[in-house]
CSV table of C-alpha atoms in Angstrom, one decimal:
chain,number,residue,atom,x,y,z
A,76,MET,CA,62.0,9.2,-93.1
A,77,ALA,CA,61.7,12.7,-90.4
A,78,ASN,CA,60.9,16.0,-92.7
A,79,CYS,CA,62.9,19.7,-92.2
A,80,LYS,CA,59.3,21.5,-90.0
A,81,GLU,CA,59.8,18.4,-88.1
A,82,ILE,CA,62.9,18.7,-87.2
A,83,LEU,CA,62.6,22.0,-86.7
A,84,ASN,CA,60.3,21.9,-84.0
A,85,LEU,CA,61.9,19.0,-82.3
A,86,ILE,CA,66.2,21.2,-82.5
A,87,PRO,CA,65.4,23.3,-79.5
A,88,LEU,CA,64.6,20.9,-76.8
A,89,TYR,CA,67.9,18.5,-78.8
A,90,ALA,CA,69.8,21.7,-78.1
A,91,ASP,CA,69.1,21.1,-74.1
A,92,ASN,CA,69.3,17.3,-75.0
A,93,VAL,CA,66.1,16.1,-73.5
A,94,LEU,CA,64.5,15.0,-76.3
A,95,ALA,CA,64.1,11.1,-75.8
A,96,GLU,CA,66.5,8.9,-76.8
A,97,SER,CA,64.3,7.8,-80.2
A,98,GLU,CA,63.9,11.3,-81.1
A,99,LYS,CA,67.0,12.5,-80.7
A,100,ASP,CA,68.4,10.4,-82.4
A,101,MET,CA,66.3,10.3,-85.6
A,102,VAL,CA,67.5,14.7,-85.2
A,103,ARG,CA,71.2,13.6,-85.4
A,104,ARG,CA,70.8,11.7,-88.5
A,105,HIS,CA,68.6,14.3,-90.0
A,106,ILE,CA,70.9,17.5,-89.8
A,107,ASP,CA,74.1,14.6,-90.2
A,108,SER,CA,72.3,14.5,-93.4
A,109,CYS,CA,71.2,18.3,-94.2
A,110,LYS,CA,72.2,21.3,-94.3
A,111,LYS,CA,69.7,23.8,-93.9
A,112,CYS,CA,68.8,22.1,-91.0
A,113,LYS,CA,72.1,21.9,-89.4
A,114,GLN,CA,72.7,25.5,-90.1
A,115,GLU,CA,68.8,25.7,-87.9
A,116,PHE,CA,70.6,23.7,-85.3
A,117,GLN,CA,74.0,25.8,-85.1
A,118,PHE,CA,72.2,29.3,-85.0
A,119,MET,CA,69.8,28.3,-82.3
A,120,THR,CA,72.6,26.3,-79.7
A,121,SER,CA,74.1,29.8,-80.7
A,122,ILE,CA,71.0,31.6,-79.8
A,123,VAL,CA,71.4,29.9,-76.3
A,124,SER,CA,74.5,30.5,-75.8
A,125,THR,CA,74.6,33.9,-76.6
A,126,ALA,CA,72.4,34.2,-74.0
A,127,ALA,CA,73.4,32.5,-71.3
A,128,GLU,CA,76.3,34.7,-71.8
A,129,LEU,CA,74.4,38.0,-71.6
A,130,PRO,CA,76.2,40.4,-69.2
A,131,GLU,CA,75.4,40.7,-65.6
A,132,ILE,CA,74.0,44.0,-64.3
A,133,SER,CA,74.6,44.8,-60.8
A,134,VAL,CA,72.4,45.6,-58.4
A,135,PRO,CA,72.5,49.0,-56.8
A,136,ASP,CA,73.7,49.9,-54.5
A,137,ASP,CA,72.4,50.6,-51.9
A,138,PHE,CA,69.3,48.0,-51.9
A,139,HIS,CA,71.1,45.6,-49.8
A,140,LYS,CA,70.5,48.6,-46.9
A,141,LYS,CA,67.8,49.6,-47.9
A,142,LEU,CA,65.7,46.5,-48.2
A,143,ILE,CA,66.9,45.1,-44.7
A,144,ALA,CA,65.9,48.8,-42.9
A,145,LYS,CA,62.7,48.0,-44.8
A,146,ALA,CA,62.7,44.5,-43.1
A,147,ALA,CA,63.6,45.7,-40.4
A,148,VAL,CA,60.3,47.9,-39.9
A,149,SER,CA,58.1,45.2,-41.3
A,150,ALA,CA,59.1,43.1,-38.3
A,151,ARG,CA,58.5,45.7,-35.0
A,152,ARG,CA,55.3,46.3,-37.1
A,153,LYS,CA,54.7,43.1,-36.9
A,154,ARG,CA,56.1,42.4,-32.8
A,155,THR,CA,52.9,45.2,-31.9
A,156,LYS,CA,50.3,44.0,-34.2
A,157,ARG,CA,51.4,39.8,-32.2
A,158,LEU,CA,51.7,42.1,-28.6
A,159,SER,CA,48.1,44.1,-29.5
A,160,LEU,CA,46.9,40.2,-30.4
A,161,TYR,CA,47.9,38.3,-27.0
A,162,LYS,CA,46.5,41.5,-25.3
A,163,GLN,CA,42.9,41.2,-27.1
A,164,ILE,CA,43.3,37.7,-26.9
A,165,GLY,CA,44.4,38.3,-22.9
A,166,THR,CA,41.8,40.6,-22.7
A,167,VAL,CA,38.7,37.8,-24.1
A,168,ALA,CA,40.0,35.5,-21.9
A,169,ALA,CA,40.1,37.4,-18.9
A,170,VAL,CA,36.4,37.7,-19.9
A,171,ALA,CA,35.0,34.7,-20.7
A,172,ALA,CA,36.6,32.8,-17.1
A,173,VAL,CA,34.3,36.1,-15.6
A,174,PHE,CA,31.2,34.9,-17.5
A,175,ALA,CA,32.2,31.1,-16.7
A,176,LEU,CA,32.3,31.7,-13.0
A,177,CYS,CA,29.2,33.5,-13.1
A,178,VAL,CA,27.7,30.4,-15.3
A,179,VAL,CA,28.9,28.2,-12.8
A,180,SER,CA,27.6,29.5,-9.8
A,181,PHE,CA,24.8,30.9,-10.6
A,182,GLY,CA,25.1,26.9,-11.5
A,183,ASN,CA,25.6,26.5,-8.0
A,184,MET,CA,22.7,28.5,-6.2
A,185,GLU,CA,20.3,27.0,-9.0
A,186,LYS,CA,21.7,23.4,-7.8
A,187,GLN,CA,21.0,23.7,-3.8
A,188,PRO,CA,19.3,21.0,-1.9
A,189,ASN,CA,15.7,21.6,-1.3
A,190,ILE,CA,15.3,22.6,1.8
A,191,ALA,CA,12.2,20.2,1.9
A,192,THR,CA,14.3,17.3,1.1
A,193,ASN,CA,16.7,17.9,3.9
A,194,PRO,CA,14.6,19.2,7.1
A,195,ASP,CA,17.1,17.7,9.1
A,196,ASP,CA,19.4,20.8,8.1
A,197,TYR,CA,16.4,22.5,9.8
A,198,ILE,CA,14.9,22.9,13.4
A,199,VAL,CA,11.3,23.8,14.0
A,200,GLU,CA,9.7,24.8,16.4
A,201,THR,CA,6.4,24.5,17.2
A,202,PRO,CA,5.0,26.8,19.5
A,203,LYS,CA,3.0,25.7,22.1
A,204,ALA,CA,-1.2,26.0,22.3
A,205,SER,CA,-1.0,28.5,25.1
A,206,GLU,CA,1.4,31.0,23.8
A,207,ASN,CA,0.9,32.8,20.1
A,208,PRO,CA,-0.4,29.4,18.1
A,209,VAL,CA,0.0,31.1,15.0
A,210,SER,CA,4.5,31.5,15.2
A,211,ILE,CA,6.5,29.5,14.0
A,212,ILE,CA,9.9,30.2,14.9
A,213,VAL,CA,12.6,28.5,12.4
A,214,LYS,CA,16.3,28.3,13.8
A,215,ASP,CA,17.9,28.0,9.7
A,216,GLU,CA,21.2,27.0,10.2
A,217,ASP,CA,22.1,28.3,6.6
A,218,THR,CA,20.3,31.1,7.0
A,219,SER,CA,22.5,31.9,2.7
A,220,GLU,CA,20.2,34.5,1.0
A,221,GLU,CA,20.2,31.6,-1.8
A,222,ASN,CA,18.4,29.4,0.3
A,223,ARG,CA,15.1,32.4,1.4
A,224,THR,CA,13.0,31.1,-1.6
A,225,ASP,CA,12.6,27.5,0.0
A,226,ILE,CA,12.6,28.3,4.0
A,227,SER,CA,9.3,29.9,2.0
A,228,LYS,CA,8.8,27.1,0.6
A,229,GLU,CA,9.0,25.1,4.5
A,230,LEU,CA,7.1,27.8,6.5
A,231,SER,CA,4.8,27.2,4.0
A,232,LYS,CA,3.5,23.6,4.7
A,233,GLU,CA,3.7,24.3,7.7
A,234,ALA,CA,1.7,27.2,8.2
A,235,VAL,CA,-0.9,24.8,6.5
A,236,LYS,CA,-0.2,22.6,9.8
A,237,PHE,CA,-1.3,25.0,11.4
A,238,GLN,CA,-4.0,26.8,8.9
A,239,LYS,CA,-6.1,23.1,9.0
A,240,SER,CA,-5.9,23.1,12.8
A,241,ILE,CA,-6.8,26.3,13.3
A,242,SER,CA,-10.4,25.5,10.6
A,243,LYS,CA,-11.7,22.9,13.4
A,244,LYS,CA,-12.3,25.6,15.8
A,245,THR,CA,-15.7,26.4,16.0
A,246,THR,CA,-14.8,30.4,16.5
A,247,PRO,CA,-12.3,32.5,16.4
A,248,SER,CA,-9.5,31.9,19.5
A,249,ALA,CA,-9.2,35.3,21.8
A,250,GLU,CA,-5.4,34.9,20.8
A,251,GLN,CA,-6.3,34.8,17.6
A,252,LYS,CA,-9.3,37.8,17.7
A,253,GLU,CA,-6.1,39.7,19.6
A,254,ASP,CA,-4.1,39.3,16.4
A,255,ILE,CA,-6.9,39.7,13.8
A,256,ASP,CA,-7.6,43.6,16.2
A,257,ASN,CA,-4.5,44.7,16.8
A,258,THR,CA,-2.6,44.2,12.7
A,259,THR,CA,-2.7,48.1,11.3
A,260,PRO,CA,-6.2,48.9,10.1
A,261,ILE,CA,-5.6,50.9,6.6
A,262,LEU,CA,-9.2,51.8,5.7
A,263,LYS,CA,-12.1,52.6,7.0
A,264,ASN,CA,-13.7,55.4,5.1
A,265,PRO,CA,-16.2,52.4,3.1
A,266,SER,CA,-15.8,54.3,0.0
A,267,THR,CA,-12.8,53.9,-0.5
A,268,ALA,CA,-12.9,50.0,-0.7
A,269,GLU,CA,-10.1,49.3,-2.7
A,270,VAL,CA,-7.6,46.9,0.1
A,271,ALA,CA,-4.5,45.3,-1.6
A,272,GLY,CA,-4.0,42.0,-0.3
A,273,SER,CA,-1.0,39.5,-1.6
A,274,ASN,CA,-0.7,35.9,-1.4
A,275,THR,CA,2.9,34.8,-1.3
A,276,HIS,CA,3.8,33.5,1.8
A,277,PRO,CA,2.2,33.0,4.9
A,278,ASP,CA,3.1,35.4,8.3
A,279,ILE,CA,5.7,34.3,10.8
A,280,SER,CA,5.5,36.8,13.3
A,281,GLY,CA,7.7,37.1,15.8
A,282,ALA,CA,11.0,35.0,14.3
A,283,THR,CA,13.9,35.6,15.1
A,284,SER,CA,16.2,34.2,13.2
A,285,GLY,CA,18.4,36.0,10.2
A,286,ALA,CA,16.6,34.0,7.7
A,287,SER,CA,13.4,34.2,9.1
A,288,ALA,CA,13.8,38.1,9.5
A,289,VAL,CA,13.9,38.0,5.8
A,290,MET,CA,10.7,36.0,5.4
A,291,GLU,CA,9.8,39.3,7.1
A,292,GLU,CA,9.8,41.0,4.4
A,293,GLU,CA,8.1,38.7,2.0
A,294,ILE,CA,5.0,38.3,4.5
A,295,ALA,CA,1.5,38.2,2.5
A,296,ARG,CA,-0.5,40.7,4.1
A,297,TYR,CA,-4.5,39.5,4.7
A,298,THR,CA,-7.4,42.1,4.4
A,299,VAL,CA,-10.1,41.5,7.0
A,300,ALA,CA,-12.9,43.8,6.6
A,301,THR,CA,-15.8,44.1,8.7
A,302,VAL,CA,-19.2,44.7,7.5
A,303,VAL,CA,-22.1,46.1,10.5
A,304,VAL,CA,-25.3,44.8,9.2
A,305,THR,CA,-28.6,46.4,9.9
A,306,GLU,CA,-32.3,44.8,9.6
A,307,ASN,CA,-32.4,45.7,6.7
A,308,MET,CA,-30.3,44.8,4.4
A,309,SER,CA,-29.0,42.3,6.1
A,310,GLU,CA,-30.4,39.8,3.5
A,311,GLN,CA,-28.7,42.0,0.9
A,312,VAL,CA,-25.4,41.4,2.4
A,313,THR,CA,-25.9,37.6,3.3
A,314,ASN,CA,-26.5,37.3,-0.9
A,315,ILE,CA,-23.6,39.2,-1.8
A,316,LEU,CA,-21.8,36.0,0.8
A,317,SER,CA,-23.9,33.3,-0.1
A,318,SER,CA,-21.3,31.8,-2.5
A,319,TYR,CA,-18.3,32.4,-0.6
A,320,GLU,CA,-17.1,29.4,1.8
A,321,LYS,CA,-16.8,29.7,5.4
A,322,ASP,CA,-15.3,29.1,8.3
A,323,ASP,CA,-14.7,29.6,11.9
A,324,ILE,CA,-13.7,33.5,11.0
A,325,GLY,CA,-15.4,34.7,8.4
A,326,TYR,CA,-16.6,34.4,4.1
A,327,LYS,CA,-13.5,34.1,3.3
A,328,VAL,CA,-13.2,35.8,-0.1
A,329,SER,CA,-10.7,36.0,-2.7
A,330,ASP,CA,-12.0,38.8,-4.4
A,331,ILE,CA,-12.0,41.1,-1.6
A,332,ASN,CA,-12.0,44.3,-3.4
A,333,THR,CA,-15.1,43.5,-5.3
A,334,VAL,CA,-17.0,42.4,-2.6
A,335,ILE,CA,-16.2,45.3,-0.3
A,336,ARG,CA,-17.3,47.2,-3.1
A,337,SER,CA,-20.1,45.8,-3.9
A,338,LEU,CA,-20.7,46.4,0.1
A,339,ALA,CA,-20.3,49.5,0.4
A,340,GLU,CA,-22.6,50.2,-2.3
A,341,LEU,CA,-25.2,48.5,-0.9
A,342,GLY,CA,-24.5,51.4,2.2
A,343,VAL,CA,-23.3,49.7,4.4
A,344,THR,CA,-20.6,50.2,6.4
A,345,VAL,CA,-17.2,48.3,6.2
A,346,GLU,CA,-13.7,48.7,7.6
A,347,ALA,CA,-11.0,46.5,6.5
A,348,LYS,CA,-7.6,46.2,8.1
A,349,ILE,CA,-4.5,44.0,6.9
A,350,CYS,CA,-4.0,41.4,9.5
A,351,ASP,CA,-1.0,38.8,9.5
A,352,ASN,CA,-1.9,35.5,11.0
A,353,ILE,CA,-4.7,34.7,8.6
A,354,MET,CA,-4.5,32.7,5.7
A,355,ASN,CA,-7.0,34.1,3.5
A,356,ASN,CA,-8.9,37.7,2.8
A,357,TYR,CA,-11.8,37.7,5.4
A,358,ILE,CA,-15.4,39.7,5.8
A,359,ILE,CA,-16.8,39.3,9.5
A,360,VAL,CA,-19.9,40.2,9.8
A,361,GLU,CA,-21.2,42.1,12.3
A,362,ASP,CA,-24.9,42.7,13.3
B,81,MET,CA,70.8,21.3,-42.6
B,82,THR,CA,72.4,22.7,-45.5
B,83,ASP,CA,73.7,26.6,-44.2
B,84,GLU,CA,70.8,28.1,-46.3
B,85,ILE,CA,68.6,26.0,-43.9
B,86,LYS,CA,69.7,27.5,-41.2
B,87,LEU,CA,69.5,30.8,-42.2
B,88,ILE,CA,66.1,30.0,-42.5
B,89,LYS,CA,65.5,28.5,-38.8
B,90,ARG,CA,67.8,31.8,-37.6
B,91,ILE,CA,65.0,34.1,-39.8
B,92,LYS,CA,62.2,32.6,-38.0
B,93,HIS,CA,63.7,33.5,-34.9
B,94,GLY,CA,64.0,37.4,-35.6
B,95,ASP,CA,67.6,37.2,-36.8
B,96,MET,CA,67.8,39.9,-39.0
B,97,GLU,CA,71.7,39.1,-39.1
B,98,ALA,CA,70.5,35.3,-40.9
B,99,PHE,CA,67.9,37.4,-43.4
B,100,SER,CA,70.4,39.7,-44.7
B,101,GLN,CA,73.2,36.6,-45.8
B,102,LEU,CA,69.9,35.2,-47.3
B,103,VAL,CA,69.1,38.5,-49.5
B,104,ALA,CA,72.9,38.3,-50.1
B,105,ILE,CA,73.2,35.0,-51.6
B,106,TYR,CA,70.4,35.5,-54.1
B,107,GLU,CA,70.2,39.1,-54.7
B,108,LYS,CA,72.7,39.5,-58.2
B,109,LYS,CA,70.6,35.8,-59.2
B,110,ALA,CA,67.3,37.8,-58.3
B,111,PHE,CA,67.8,41.1,-59.5
B,112,ASN,CA,69.0,40.2,-63.3
B,113,PHE,CA,66.1,37.9,-63.6
B,114,ALA,CA,64.0,40.8,-62.8
B,115,TYR,CA,65.7,43.0,-64.5
B,116,ARG,CA,66.0,40.6,-67.8
B,117,MET,CA,61.6,40.3,-67.6
B,118,LEU,CA,61.3,44.1,-66.5
B,119,HIS,CA,63.8,45.8,-68.4
B,120,ASP,CA,63.5,48.7,-66.5
B,121,TYR,CA,66.2,49.5,-63.8
B,122,GLY,CA,63.9,51.2,-61.3
B,123,GLU,CA,61.1,48.2,-61.8
B,124,ALA,CA,63.5,46.1,-61.2
B,125,GLU,CA,64.0,47.0,-58.3
B,126,ASP,CA,60.9,47.3,-56.8
B,127,ALA,CA,60.0,44.0,-57.5
B,128,THR,CA,63.3,42.5,-56.1
B,129,GLN,CA,62.5,44.1,-52.9
B,130,GLU,CA,59.4,43.8,-52.6
B,131,ALA,CA,60.0,39.6,-53.4
B,132,PHE,CA,62.5,39.8,-50.6
B,133,LEU,CA,59.6,41.5,-48.4
B,134,LYS,CA,57.3,39.2,-49.1
B,135,VAL,CA,58.9,36.1,-48.5
B,136,PHE,CA,60.7,37.5,-45.3
B,137,ASP,CA,56.6,38.9,-43.7
B,138,LYS,CA,56.2,35.0,-44.4
B,139,ILE,CA,58.9,33.2,-43.9
B,140,ASP,CA,56.8,31.2,-41.1
B,141,THR,CA,55.0,29.4,-43.4
B,142,PHE,CA,57.6,28.4,-45.9
B,143,ASN,CA,57.9,23.9,-43.7
B,144,GLY,CA,61.1,23.7,-46.6
B,145,LYS,CA,58.9,21.4,-49.0
B,146,SER,CA,60.4,22.8,-51.9
B,147,SER,CA,63.4,24.5,-52.3
B,148,PHE,CA,63.8,28.1,-50.7
B,149,SER,CA,65.1,29.4,-54.2
B,150,THR,CA,61.5,28.0,-56.3
B,151,TRP,CA,59.5,29.1,-53.2
B,152,PHE,CA,61.3,33.0,-53.8
B,153,PHE,CA,61.5,32.8,-57.7
B,154,THR,CA,58.0,31.7,-57.5
B,155,VAL,CA,56.6,35.1,-55.6
B,156,LEU,CA,59.5,37.2,-58.0
B,157,ASN,CA,57.9,35.8,-61.6
B,158,ASN,CA,54.1,36.6,-60.3
B,159,LEU,CA,55.0,40.4,-59.3
B,160,CYS,CA,57.7,41.3,-62.6
B,161,LEU,CA,54.2,39.6,-64.4
B,162,ASP,CA,52.5,41.6,-62.5
B,163,MET,CA,53.7,44.4,-63.5
B,164,LEU,CA,54.2,43.4,-66.8
B,165,ARG,CA,50.0,43.2,-66.9
B,166,LYS,CA,49.8,46.2,-65.2
B,167,ARG,CA,52.2,47.7,-68.0
B,168,SER,CA,50.7,46.8,-71.0
B,169,ARG,CA,47.5,47.9,-69.4
B,170,SER,CA,48.2,51.3,-69.2
B,171,ALA,CA,50.2,51.4,-72.2
B,172,GLY,CA,46.4,51.9,-74.1
B,173,ALA,CA,44.7,49.4,-75.3
B,174,VAL,CA,45.4,46.2,-76.4
B,175,SER,CA,44.6,42.9,-78.0
B,176,LEU,CA,44.6,39.6,-77.1
B,177,ASN,CA,45.4,36.4,-79.6
B,178,GLN,CA,44.8,33.2,-78.1
B,179,THR,CA,45.9,29.8,-80.2
B,180,THR,CA,45.7,26.1,-78.3
B,181,THR,CA,48.3,24.6,-78.0
B,182,GLU,CA,49.4,20.6,-78.7
B,183,ASP,CA,49.0,20.5,-74.6
B,184,ASP,CA,46.0,22.7,-74.1
B,185,GLU,CA,48.0,25.9,-73.1
B,186,TYR,CA,46.9,28.8,-74.3
B,187,GLU,CA,49.2,30.8,-75.7
B,188,LEU,CA,48.8,34.9,-76.1
B,189,GLN,CA,50.3,37.0,-78.4
B,190,VAL,CA,50.7,40.7,-77.5
B,191,GLU,CA,50.4,42.8,-79.9
B,192,ASP,CA,50.3,47.0,-79.9
B,193,ASN,CA,50.9,49.7,-81.7
B,194,SER,CA,55.0,50.3,-82.2
B,195,PRO,CA,57.2,49.6,-84.7
B,196,GLY,CA,57.4,45.5,-85.3
B,197,PRO,CA,59.8,43.7,-83.9
B,198,TYR,CA,62.4,43.2,-87.2
B,199,GLU,CA,62.6,47.2,-87.8
B,200,GLN,CA,63.2,47.6,-84.3
B,201,LEU,CA,66.2,45.7,-84.0
B,202,GLN,CA,69.8,47.3,-84.2
B,203,LYS,CA,72.4,45.6,-85.7
B,204,LYS,CA,75.2,45.8,-83.5
B,205,ASN,CA,76.1,42.7,-81.5
B,206,ALA,CA,74.9,39.8,-80.9
B,207,LYS,CA,74.1,40.6,-77.5
B,208,GLU,CA,72.2,43.8,-78.5
B,209,VAL,CA,70.3,42.2,-80.6
B,210,LEU,CA,69.2,39.4,-78.8
B,211,GLU,CA,68.3,41.9,-75.7
B,212,GLN,CA,66.6,43.5,-77.7
B,213,ALA,CA,64.5,40.4,-79.1
B,214,LEU,CA,63.6,39.3,-75.4
B,215,THR,CA,61.8,42.2,-75.3
B,216,LEU,CA,59.6,42.0,-78.2
B,217,ILE,CA,58.7,38.2,-77.0
B,218,SER,CA,55.8,38.0,-74.7
B,219,ASP,CA,55.5,37.6,-70.9
B,220,GLU,CA,55.8,33.9,-70.6
B,221,HIS,CA,58.3,33.5,-72.9
B,222,ARG,CA,60.5,36.1,-71.4
B,223,ALA,CA,59.9,34.4,-68.4
B,224,VAL,CA,61.0,30.8,-69.4
B,225,ILE,CA,64.0,31.8,-71.3
B,226,VAL,CA,65.2,34.3,-69.1
B,227,MET,CA,64.8,31.0,-65.9
B,228,ARG,CA,67.2,28.5,-68.3
B,229,GLU,CA,69.8,30.3,-70.1
B,230,ILE,CA,69.4,33.5,-68.0
B,231,ASN,CA,69.7,31.7,-64.1
B,232,GLU,CA,70.6,28.5,-66.0
B,233,MET,CA,66.9,26.7,-64.0
B,234,GLU,CA,66.6,23.2,-64.4
B,235,TYR,CA,63.5,21.9,-66.1
B,236,GLU,CA,61.8,21.4,-63.0
B,237,GLU,CA,63.1,23.6,-61.4
B,238,ILE,CA,61.4,26.0,-63.7
B,239,ALA,CA,58.2,23.9,-63.8
B,240,GLN,CA,57.2,24.1,-59.8
B,241,ILE,CA,58.4,27.4,-60.2
B,242,LEU,CA,55.3,27.9,-62.5
B,243,GLY,CA,53.4,25.3,-62.0
B,244,VAL,CA,53.0,22.9,-64.7
B,245,SER,CA,54.0,20.4,-66.2
B,246,LEU,CA,57.4,19.3,-67.6
B,247,GLY,CA,56.1,18.7,-70.7
B,248,THR,CA,54.9,22.1,-70.5
B,249,VAL,CA,57.6,23.5,-69.6
B,250,LYS,CA,59.5,22.0,-72.5
B,251,SER,CA,56.3,22.8,-74.9
B,252,ARG,CA,56.6,26.6,-73.6
B,253,ILE,CA,60.9,26.5,-73.3
B,254,SER,CA,60.5,25.1,-77.1
B,255,ARG,CA,58.0,27.7,-78.9
B,256,ALA,CA,59.6,30.5,-77.1
B,257,ARG,CA,63.0,29.4,-78.8
B,258,LEU,CA,61.6,30.0,-81.8
B,259,ALA,CA,59.8,32.8,-81.4
B,260,LEU,CA,63.7,34.3,-80.7
B,261,ARG,CA,64.7,32.4,-84.0
B,262,LYS,CA,62.3,34.1,-86.0
B,263,ILE,CA,62.5,37.6,-84.5
B,264,LEU,CA,66.7,36.8,-85.2
B,265,GLU,CA,66.4,36.1,-88.6
B,266,GLU,CA,67.3,39.1,-89.8
B,267,SER,CA,69.8,39.2,-88.1
B,268,LYS,CA,71.3,35.1,-88.6
B,269,GLU,CA,75.3,36.7,-89.3
B,270,LEU,CA,75.3,38.0,-85.6
B,271,PHE,CA,75.3,34.6,-85.0
B,272,ILE,CA,76.3,31.9,-87.5
């Protein structure tokens, strides 16, 4: 038999008819026999029904109008924000597209076929011996700027071949000497023995095509220093130059500035010129 | 497709007339819920407007898994509870008495310095006494009483709005009614 305390706790839900069947039966049997619990049940159901009958509070008169106006403002703000976002997305997309285009273009530049592996694209004319033997005329079908670097590589190979051919001769040919003599002198005063020489690309003179015209800007210049040696200094000069390789032209000197300084300190006359048509810095000793 | 769902679809496409119609369907019930929770006309208007604007702003997120009513009253109930908490904080220090219940639910009993509930009740009629008693029970108890007795919501919907189990709703309603009954003891003769 359930006690009153237990029943009192079940009455609120019994009033809503949400108890399990067994609990419902227990409560019904109890309140049928217990006056106090029956009164409690009546009190509870009255509270519930009174709450349900509380008067409806009127909505303020301008409630609806004010709300719709606020909603319209909110909708406009949302639209403006969305448009602004679309603009930003559009801008970002445009920038990304330009960037992607640059990346693709740059990638294509690097992927250009190596001219060295496709020599048939180019016509290389090796000059005849009676003509200027050091000139290499290159006619390049593709004169685009991207190919400058690859053209220079091909020309380097040609220049190396040429160098090997001239090294077989015992003395410089008349044409070679003339080329050396006729190049622009940049140094006569031995005290200022700083002479620049760069060793990047072989010299190509007389080039006429667009690509080789571009190549002229990248032509390396080598220095030829002519040293006039007196008898008493001959041995000292020879000592300085003995560690350098000598060929038909003269002593091949990589660190020509240092050597010219050393020779100048001896008091010898040094005449240096920047020359085209040679492949190294040279010191030529004249008695 | 129900009329309500059609309205919501139109609102998603920016139809303000559809929103106006939806407001008209819910504004009375919503306002009364807010008033019974807050017992303040101005605050009830603010809370109800804010709830409508919130659902309007987020209408695109409504996927129809629950009913619009459930979603809307969840927003409104939370807004009312927030306002009540702010009101409690600004009213002065409160002491919180937490007790665990059978279903491990913490029950907050907010005490303040005002006169006790029995002294406050004016013996006029049952409805006026009940209205006053409603202001004296806890916010969480008031919410379930208003949803169940005044808005006539089913237990399942109340569980969805509160985000709790059906068992917890039953337990909470039972305790809320017993709390009301305790406050109304002195005025029992008005009810039976």
